[in-house]
PDB file of C-alpha atoms in Angstrom:
ATOM      1  CA  GLU A 224    -165.157 -77.577 -34.365  1.00 83.00           C
ATOM      2  CA  LEU A 225    -161.360 -77.691 -34.535  1.00 88.00           C
ATOM      3  CA  LYS A 226    -159.649 -74.651 -33.193  1.00 91.00           C
ATOM      4  CA  VAL A 227    -155.986 -74.234 -33.569  1.00 94.00           C
ATOM      5  CA  GLU A 228    -154.064 -71.761 -31.416  1.00 95.00           C
ATOM      6  CA  GLN A 229    -150.396 -70.744 -31.490  1.00 96.00           C
ATOM      7  CA  ASN A 230    -148.175 -68.923 -28.994  1.00 96.00           C
ATOM      8  CA  PRO A 231    -146.606 -66.737 -28.968  1.00 96.00           C
ATOM      9  CA  LEU A 232    -148.159 -64.473 -31.777  1.00 95.00           C
ATOM     10  CA  PHE A 233    -144.974 -62.612 -32.244  1.00 96.00           C
ATOM     11  CA  LEU A 234    -141.416 -63.558 -31.376  1.00 94.00           C
ATOM     12  CA  SER A 235    -138.248 -61.468 -31.563  1.00 95.00           C
ATOM     13  CA  MET A 236    -135.222 -63.381 -30.888  1.00 92.00           C
ATOM     14  CA  GLN A 237    -131.498 -62.945 -31.099  1.00 94.00           C
ATOM     15  CA  GLU A 238    -129.411 -64.896 -33.687  1.00 96.00           C
ATOM     16  CA  GLY A 239    -127.894 -67.995 -32.050  1.00 96.00           C
ATOM     17  CA  LYS A 240    -130.593 -68.441 -29.466  1.00 96.00           C
ATOM     18  CA  ASN A 241    -133.029 -71.242 -29.139  1.00 97.00           C
ATOM     19  CA  TYR A 242    -136.936 -70.989 -28.952  1.00 95.00           C
ATOM     20  CA  THR A 243    -139.957 -73.007 -29.140  1.00 97.00           C
ATOM     21  CA  ILE A 244    -143.276 -72.076 -30.856  1.00 97.00           C
ATOM     22  CA  TYR A 245    -146.430 -73.976 -29.423  1.00 98.00           C
ATOM     23  CA  CYS A 246    -149.552 -75.051 -31.215  1.00 97.00           C
ATOM     24  CA  ASN A 247    -152.428 -76.211 -29.312  1.00 95.00           C
ATOM     25  CA  TYR A 248    -155.628 -77.664 -30.850  1.00 92.00           C
ATOM     26  CA  SER A 249    -159.136 -78.140 -29.408  1.00 89.00           C
ATOM     27  CA  THR A 250    -160.209 -81.501 -30.545  1.00 83.00           C
ATOM     28  CA  THR A 251    -158.771 -84.625 -32.032  1.00 80.00           C
ATOM     29  CA  SER A 252    -156.486 -84.004 -35.157  1.00 80.00           C
ATOM     30  CA  ASP A 253    -154.773 -87.139 -36.295  1.00 81.00           C
ATOM     31  CA  ARG A 254    -152.187 -85.085 -38.159  1.00 90.00           C
ATOM     32  CA  LEU A 255    -150.389 -81.814 -37.777  1.00 95.00           C
ATOM     33  CA  TYR A 256    -148.841 -79.736 -40.436  1.00 97.00           C
ATOM     34  CA  TRP A 257    -146.329 -76.747 -40.188  1.00 98.00           C
ATOM     35  CA  TYR A 258    -145.861 -74.121 -42.811  1.00 98.00           C
ATOM     36  CA  ARG A 259    -143.775 -71.108 -43.376  1.00 98.00           C
ATOM     37  CA  GLN A 260    -144.839 -67.778 -44.959  1.00 96.00           C
ATOM     38  CA  ASP A 261    -142.249 -65.043 -45.813  1.00 95.00           C
ATOM     39  CA  PRO A 262    -143.696 -61.482 -45.815  1.00 91.00           C
ATOM     40  CA  GLY A 263    -145.929 -60.959 -48.846  1.00 89.00           C
ATOM     41  CA  LYS A 264    -145.354 -64.448 -50.203  1.00 92.00           C
ATOM     42  CA  SER A 265    -147.101 -67.769 -50.276  1.00 94.00           C
ATOM     43  CA  LEU A 266    -147.081 -70.519 -47.817  1.00 96.00           C
ATOM     44  CA  GLU A 267    -144.466 -73.204 -47.897  1.00 96.00           C
ATOM     45  CA  SER A 268    -145.051 -76.625 -46.292  1.00 96.00           C
ATOM     46  CA  LEU A 269    -142.414 -77.526 -43.844  1.00 97.00           C
ATOM     47  CA  PHE A 270    -143.478 -80.634 -41.825  1.00 97.00           C
ATOM     48  CA  VAL A 271    -146.092 -83.245 -41.722  1.00 96.00           C
ATOM     49  CA  LEU A 272    -146.510 -85.150 -38.416  1.00 95.00           C
ATOM     50  CA  LEU A 273    -148.475 -88.276 -38.797  1.00 91.00           C
ATOM     51  CA  SER A 274    -148.819 -89.791 -35.370  1.00 85.00           C
ATOM     52  CA  ASN A 275    -148.260 -89.302 -31.712  1.00 86.00           C
ATOM     53  CA  GLY A 276    -144.612 -88.826 -30.726  1.00 87.00           C
ATOM     54  CA  ALA A 277    -143.745 -87.981 -34.376  1.00 90.00           C
ATOM     55  CA  VAL A 278    -140.564 -85.802 -34.664  1.00 94.00           C
ATOM     56  CA  LYS A 279    -139.330 -84.246 -37.842  1.00 96.00           C
ATOM     57  CA  GLN A 280    -136.230 -82.090 -38.306  1.00 97.00           C
ATOM     58  CA  GLU A 281    -134.893 -79.876 -41.182  1.00 96.00           C
ATOM     59  CA  GLY A 282    -131.887 -77.873 -40.549  1.00 96.00           C
ATOM     60  CA  ARG A 283    -132.427 -75.674 -37.493  1.00 97.00           C
ATOM     61  CA  LEU A 284    -136.189 -76.545 -37.242  1.00 98.00           C
ATOM     62  CA  MET A 285    -137.545 -79.546 -35.380  1.00 98.00           C
ATOM     63  CA  ALA A 286    -141.258 -80.316 -35.143  1.00 98.00           C
ATOM     64  CA  SER A 287    -142.855 -82.660 -32.796  1.00 97.00           C
ATOM     65  CA  LEU A 288    -146.507 -83.872 -31.970  1.00 95.00           C
ATOM     66  CA  ASP A 289    -148.168 -85.036 -28.866  1.00 93.00           C
ATOM     67  CA  THR A 290    -151.654 -86.085 -29.613  1.00 90.00           C
ATOM     68  CA  LYS A 291    -152.739 -86.829 -26.100  1.00 91.00           C
ATOM     69  CA  ALA A 292    -151.804 -83.335 -24.993  1.00 92.00           C
ATOM     70  CA  ARG A 293    -153.148 -81.964 -28.276  1.00 93.00           C
ATOM     71  CA  LEU A 294    -149.989 -80.074 -28.613  1.00 95.00           C
ATOM     72  CA  SER A 295    -147.258 -79.591 -31.448  1.00 96.00           C
ATOM     73  CA  THR A 296    -144.108 -77.673 -30.902  1.00 97.00           C
ATOM     74  CA  LEU A 297    -141.742 -76.152 -33.529  1.00 98.00           C
ATOM     75  CA  HIS A 298    -138.273 -75.770 -31.937  1.00 98.00           C
ATOM     76  CA  ILE A 299    -135.786 -73.384 -33.409  1.00 97.00           C
ATOM     77  CA  THR A 300    -132.155 -74.162 -32.621  1.00 97.00           C
ATOM     78  CA  ALA A 301    -129.341 -71.469 -33.019  1.00 96.00           C
ATOM     79  CA  ALA A 302    -131.682 -69.067 -34.930  1.00 96.00           C
ATOM     80  CA  VAL A 303    -130.302 -67.226 -37.990  1.00 96.00           C
ATOM     81  CA  HIS A 304    -131.812 -64.259 -39.640  1.00 95.00           C
ATOM     82  CA  ASP A 305    -133.162 -66.356 -42.654  1.00 95.00           C
ATOM     83  CA  LEU A 306    -135.599 -68.045 -40.301  1.00 97.00           C
ATOM     84  CA  SER A 307    -137.474 -64.700 -40.065  1.00 97.00           C
ATOM     85  CA  ALA A 308    -141.007 -65.544 -41.225  1.00 97.00           C
ATOM     86  CA  THR A 309    -144.395 -66.328 -40.070  1.00 97.00           C
ATOM     87  CA  TYR A 310    -145.028 -69.921 -39.029  1.00 98.00           C
ATOM     88  CA  PHE A 311    -148.349 -71.641 -39.077  1.00 97.00           C
ATOM     89  CA  CYS A 312    -149.567 -74.969 -37.743  1.00 97.00           C
ATOM     90  CA  ALA A 313    -152.614 -76.645 -39.121  1.00 97.00           C
ATOM     91  CA  GLY A 314    -154.619 -79.515 -38.118  1.00 94.00           C
ATOM     92  CA  ARG A 315    -157.408 -81.612 -39.750  1.00 92.00           C
ATOM     93  CA  LYS A 316    -160.795 -82.632 -38.592  1.00 89.00           C
ATOM     94  CA  LEU A 317    -163.121 -85.186 -40.108  1.00 86.00           C
ATOM     95  CA  ARG A 318    -166.477 -83.657 -40.776  1.00 80.00           C
ATOM     96  CA  ARG A 319    -169.116 -85.295 -42.810  1.00 79.00           C
ATOM     97  CA  ALA A 320    -166.672 -87.832 -44.457  1.00 80.00           C
ATOM     98  CA  THR A 321    -164.299 -85.070 -45.421  1.00 84.00           C
ATOM     99  CA  TYR A 322    -161.412 -83.478 -43.721  1.00 89.00           C
ATOM    100  CA  LYS A 323    -161.216 -79.768 -42.895  1.00 90.00           C
ATOM    101  CA  TYR A 324    -157.778 -78.204 -42.598  1.00 93.00           C
ATOM    102  CA  ILE A 325    -157.735 -75.532 -40.242  1.00 94.00           C
ATOM    103  CA  PHE A 326    -154.883 -73.130 -39.650  1.00 96.00           C
ATOM    104  CA  GLY A 327    -153.510 -71.554 -36.494  1.00 95.00           C
ATOM    105  CA  THR A 328    -153.145 -67.885 -35.892  1.00 92.00           C
ATOM    106  CA  GLY A 329    -149.560 -67.891 -37.012  1.00 96.00           C
ATOM    107  CA  THR A 330    -146.413 -66.895 -35.071  1.00 97.00           C
ATOM    108  CA  ARG A 331    -144.466 -63.934 -36.658  1.00 96.00           C
ATOM    109  CA  LEU A 332    -140.801 -64.700 -35.961  1.00 97.00           C
ATOM    110  CA  LYS A 333    -138.105 -61.907 -36.228  1.00 97.00           C
ATOM    111  CA  VAL A 334    -134.505 -62.984 -35.691  1.00 96.00           C
ATOM    112  CA  LEU A 335    -132.233 -60.067 -34.968  1.00 94.00           C
ATOM    113  CA  ALA A 336    -128.661 -60.002 -36.019  1.00 86.00           C
TER     114      ALA A 336
ATOM    115  CA  ASP B 227    -140.728 -76.682 -61.329  1.00 67.00           C
ATOM    116  CA  ALA B 228    -144.401 -77.313 -60.687  1.00 80.00           C
ATOM    117  CA  ARG B 229    -146.454 -74.494 -59.083  1.00 92.00           C
ATOM    118  CA  VAL B 230    -149.964 -73.379 -58.306  1.00 97.00           C
ATOM    119  CA  THR B 231    -150.705 -70.395 -60.522  1.00 97.00           C
ATOM    120  CA  GLN B 232    -153.154 -67.691 -59.462  1.00 97.00           C
ATOM    121  CA  THR B 233    -154.381 -64.799 -61.386  1.00 97.00           C
ATOM    122  CA  PRO B 234    -154.701 -61.908 -61.037  1.00 98.00           C
ATOM    123  CA  ARG B 235    -151.930 -61.121 -58.483  1.00 97.00           C
ATOM    124  CA  HIS B 236    -153.570 -57.813 -57.431  1.00 98.00           C
ATOM    125  CA  LYS B 237    -157.144 -56.607 -58.050  1.00 98.00           C
ATOM    126  CA  VAL B 238    -158.642 -53.323 -56.990  1.00 98.00           C
ATOM    127  CA  THR B 239    -162.326 -52.915 -57.649  1.00 98.00           C
ATOM    128  CA  GLU B 240    -165.331 -50.846 -56.639  1.00 98.00           C
ATOM    129  CA  MET B 241    -167.886 -52.070 -54.104  1.00 98.00           C
ATOM    130  CA  GLY B 242    -170.738 -53.815 -55.979  1.00 97.00           C
ATOM    131  CA  GLN B 243    -168.567 -55.130 -58.796  1.00 98.00           C
ATOM    132  CA  GLU B 244    -168.071 -58.777 -59.672  1.00 98.00           C
ATOM    133  CA  VAL B 245    -164.631 -60.274 -58.999  1.00 98.00           C
ATOM    134  CA  THR B 246    -163.335 -63.572 -60.503  1.00 98.00           C
ATOM    135  CA  MET B 247    -160.179 -65.168 -59.251  1.00 98.00           C
ATOM    136  CA  ARG B 248    -158.565 -68.087 -61.058  1.00 98.00           C
ATOM    137  CA  CYS B 249    -156.253 -70.870 -59.977  1.00 98.00           C
ATOM    138  CA  GLN B 250    -154.232 -73.366 -61.985  1.00 98.00           C
ATOM    139  CA  PRO B 251    -153.493 -76.288 -59.708  1.00 97.00           C
ATOM    140  CA  ILE B 252    -150.321 -78.524 -59.988  1.00 97.00           C
ATOM    141  CA  LEU B 253    -150.946 -81.016 -62.775  1.00 95.00           C
ATOM    142  CA  GLY B 254    -152.083 -84.380 -61.209  1.00 94.00           C
ATOM    143  CA  HIS B 255    -153.266 -82.742 -57.916  1.00 96.00           C
ATOM    144  CA  ASN B 256    -156.896 -83.747 -57.504  1.00 94.00           C
ATOM    145  CA  THR B 257    -157.647 -81.517 -54.397  1.00 96.00           C
ATOM    146  CA  VAL B 258    -157.939 -77.870 -54.582  1.00 97.00           C
ATOM    147  CA  PHE B 259    -158.521 -75.388 -51.666  1.00 97.00           C
ATOM    148  CA  TRP B 260    -159.440 -71.847 -51.502  1.00 98.00           C
ATOM    149  CA  TYR B 261    -158.172 -69.857 -48.258  1.00 97.00           C
ATOM    150  CA  ARG B 262    -158.716 -66.126 -47.439  1.00 97.00           C
ATOM    151  CA  GLN B 263    -156.050 -64.490 -45.330  1.00 96.00           C
ATOM    152  CA  THR B 264    -156.711 -61.262 -43.381  1.00 95.00           C
ATOM    153  CA  MET B 265    -154.797 -59.763 -40.402  1.00 90.00           C
ATOM    154  CA  MET B 266    -157.845 -60.112 -38.080  1.00 90.00           C
ATOM    155  CA  GLN B 267    -159.123 -63.610 -39.111  1.00 91.00           C
ATOM    156  CA  GLY B 268    -155.855 -65.211 -40.331  1.00 92.00           C
ATOM    157  CA  LEU B 269    -156.307 -68.093 -42.812  1.00 95.00           C
ATOM    158  CA  GLU B 270    -159.952 -69.043 -43.316  1.00 94.00           C
ATOM    159  CA  LEU B 271    -160.896 -72.116 -45.367  1.00 94.00           C
ATOM    160  CA  LEU B 272    -163.591 -70.987 -47.845  1.00 96.00           C
ATOM    161  CA  ALA B 273    -164.054 -74.149 -50.051  1.00 95.00           C
ATOM    162  CA  TYR B 274    -162.323 -77.059 -51.324  1.00 94.00           C
ATOM    163  CA  PHE B 275    -162.738 -79.569 -54.091  1.00 95.00           C
ATOM    164  CA  ARG B 276    -161.741 -83.072 -54.835  1.00 94.00           C
ATOM    165  CA  ASN B 277    -161.812 -84.519 -58.453  1.00 94.00           C
ATOM    166  CA  ARG B 278    -163.610 -81.275 -59.297  1.00 95.00           C
ATOM    167  CA  ALA B 279    -166.383 -81.992 -56.860  1.00 94.00           C
ATOM    168  CA  PRO B 280    -167.074 -79.507 -54.025  1.00 92.00           C
ATOM    169  CA  LEU B 281    -166.372 -81.314 -50.667  1.00 91.00           C
ATOM    170  CA  ASP B 282    -166.838 -78.460 -48.360  1.00 89.00           C
ATOM    171  CA  ASP B 283    -167.855 -74.736 -48.856  1.00 88.00           C
ATOM    172  CA  SER B 284    -169.219 -74.181 -45.470  1.00 87.00           C
ATOM    173  CA  GLY B 285    -166.701 -71.275 -44.844  1.00 89.00           C
ATOM    174  CA  MET B 286    -167.988 -69.325 -47.758  1.00 92.00           C
ATOM    175  CA  PRO B 287    -170.676 -66.621 -47.705  1.00 89.00           C
ATOM    176  CA  LYS B 288    -173.092 -68.355 -50.105  1.00 89.00           C
ATOM    177  CA  ASP B 289    -175.048 -65.156 -50.816  1.00 94.00           C
ATOM    178  CA  ARG B 290    -172.125 -63.554 -52.675  1.00 97.00           C
ATOM    179  CA  PHE B 291    -169.309 -66.107 -53.054  1.00 97.00           C
ATOM    180  CA  SER B 292    -169.172 -69.102 -55.516  1.00 97.00           C
ATOM    181  CA  ALA B 293    -166.443 -71.480 -56.302  1.00 97.00           C
ATOM    182  CA  GLU B 294    -166.342 -73.841 -59.173  1.00 96.00           C
ATOM    183  CA  MET B 295    -163.897 -76.145 -61.005  1.00 96.00           C
ATOM    184  CA  PRO B 296    -164.915 -76.158 -64.587  1.00 94.00           C
ATOM    185  CA  ASP B 297    -162.016 -78.555 -65.471  1.00 94.00           C
ATOM    186  CA  ALA B 298    -159.172 -80.174 -63.721  1.00 93.00           C
ATOM    187  CA  THR B 299    -156.747 -77.480 -64.657  1.00 95.00           C
ATOM    188  CA  LEU B 300    -158.935 -74.542 -63.593  1.00 97.00           C
ATOM    189  CA  ALA B 301    -160.566 -73.454 -60.256  1.00 98.00           C
ATOM    190  CA  THR B 302    -162.500 -70.169 -59.971  1.00 98.00           C
ATOM    191  CA  LEU B 303    -163.693 -68.119 -56.914  1.00 98.00           C
ATOM    192  CA  LYS B 304    -166.142 -65.379 -57.810  1.00 98.00           C
ATOM    193  CA  ILE B 305    -167.492 -62.636 -55.548  1.00 98.00           C
ATOM    194  CA  GLN B 306    -170.673 -60.879 -56.681  1.00 97.00           C
ATOM    195  CA  PRO B 307    -171.263 -58.221 -55.542  1.00 97.00           C
ATOM    196  CA  SER B 308    -168.047 -57.436 -53.828  1.00 97.00           C
ATOM    197  CA  GLU B 309    -167.873 -55.503 -50.496  1.00 97.00           C
ATOM    198  CA  PRO B 310    -165.123 -53.716 -48.765  1.00 97.00           C
ATOM    199  CA  ARG B 311    -165.077 -56.361 -46.038  1.00 96.00           C
ATOM    200  CA  ASP B 312    -164.009 -58.881 -48.867  1.00 97.00           C
ATOM    201  CA  SER B 313    -160.591 -57.174 -49.125  1.00 98.00           C
ATOM    202  CA  ALA B 314    -158.049 -59.818 -48.312  1.00 97.00           C
ATOM    203  CA  VAL B 315    -155.388 -62.057 -49.879  1.00 97.00           C
ATOM    204  CA  TYR B 316    -157.004 -65.113 -51.459  1.00 98.00           C
ATOM    205  CA  PHE B 317    -154.829 -68.152 -51.670  1.00 98.00           C
ATOM    206  CA  CYS B 318    -155.532 -71.266 -53.769  1.00 98.00           C
ATOM    207  CA  ALA B 319    -153.669 -74.493 -52.729  1.00 98.00           C
ATOM    208  CA  SER B 320    -153.471 -77.919 -54.191  1.00 97.00           C
ATOM    209  CA  GLY B 321    -152.435 -81.381 -53.260  1.00 96.00           C
ATOM    210  CA  LEU B 322    -153.277 -85.134 -53.348  1.00 94.00           C
ATOM    211  CA  VAL B 323    -155.164 -84.829 -49.983  1.00 92.00           C
ATOM    212  CA  ARG B 324    -154.054 -81.853 -47.958  1.00 94.00           C
ATOM    213  CA  PRO B 325    -153.128 -78.160 -48.955  1.00 96.00           C
ATOM    214  CA  GLU B 326    -149.501 -79.008 -49.992  1.00 95.00           C
ATOM    215  CA  TYR B 327    -148.754 -76.306 -52.505  1.00 97.00           C
ATOM    216  CA  PHE B 328    -149.959 -72.672 -52.366  1.00 97.00           C
ATOM    217  CA  GLY B 329    -150.123 -70.237 -54.984  1.00 97.00           C
ATOM    218  CA  SER B 330    -148.968 -66.696 -54.726  1.00 96.00           C
ATOM    219  CA  GLY B 331    -152.273 -65.290 -53.835  1.00 97.00           C
ATOM    220  CA  THR B 332    -154.614 -62.740 -55.203  1.00 98.00           C
ATOM    221  CA  ARG B 333    -154.529 -59.523 -53.219  1.00 97.00           C
ATOM    222  CA  LEU B 334    -158.100 -57.972 -53.524  1.00 98.00           C
ATOM    223  CA  THR B 335    -158.928 -54.525 -52.418  1.00 98.00           C
ATOM    224  CA  VAL B 336    -162.689 -53.410 -52.659  1.00 98.00           C
ATOM    225  CA  VAL B 337    -163.035 -49.654 -52.261  1.00 97.00           C
TER     226      VAL B 337
END
């Protein structure tokens, strides 16, 4: 069964600093997804990583995927307060001819002014 | 602006009562997911449908939960009877393959 773990679970950082959120998964997942959730709100899709070595960037966020290490990272550059949210990664696992989409534990990011 | 619509937004009910949550997926999306979010368990996949047919409901307690798609514009998640441990936020998501767009969720409190 696919298990997806993120670390850290909580992250408090100063504006202007860089940091990386890690997403490890237990078995093969051919794709990796990142989502953002603001407090009390819904989830918003950020990135879809389709293959080994894939890198996607949007603003101050950059996501990458290493399928051999079963690791995806979400790198934050020069953080700003608006990036405060919970970030989830999700993998997918083929099971009985259908895919199951499994979410990680989430990383709650707080950017301090 | 296309969105996934969930109703109700909030529901407080007494233990033992039936609860029905509804979801209208984005027009044209043929895959619909139900997730439950709690502090302790995070986001759990309960069930999902493609072209209205259930593909996976292994995450759902079958004795009290049921999920259906009576038509392409409506998905329902029913709990009967409800229990306090069902208190959570229930999200519906739709997409062409993956959970791409999420609804605002139904916050369920069972007292």
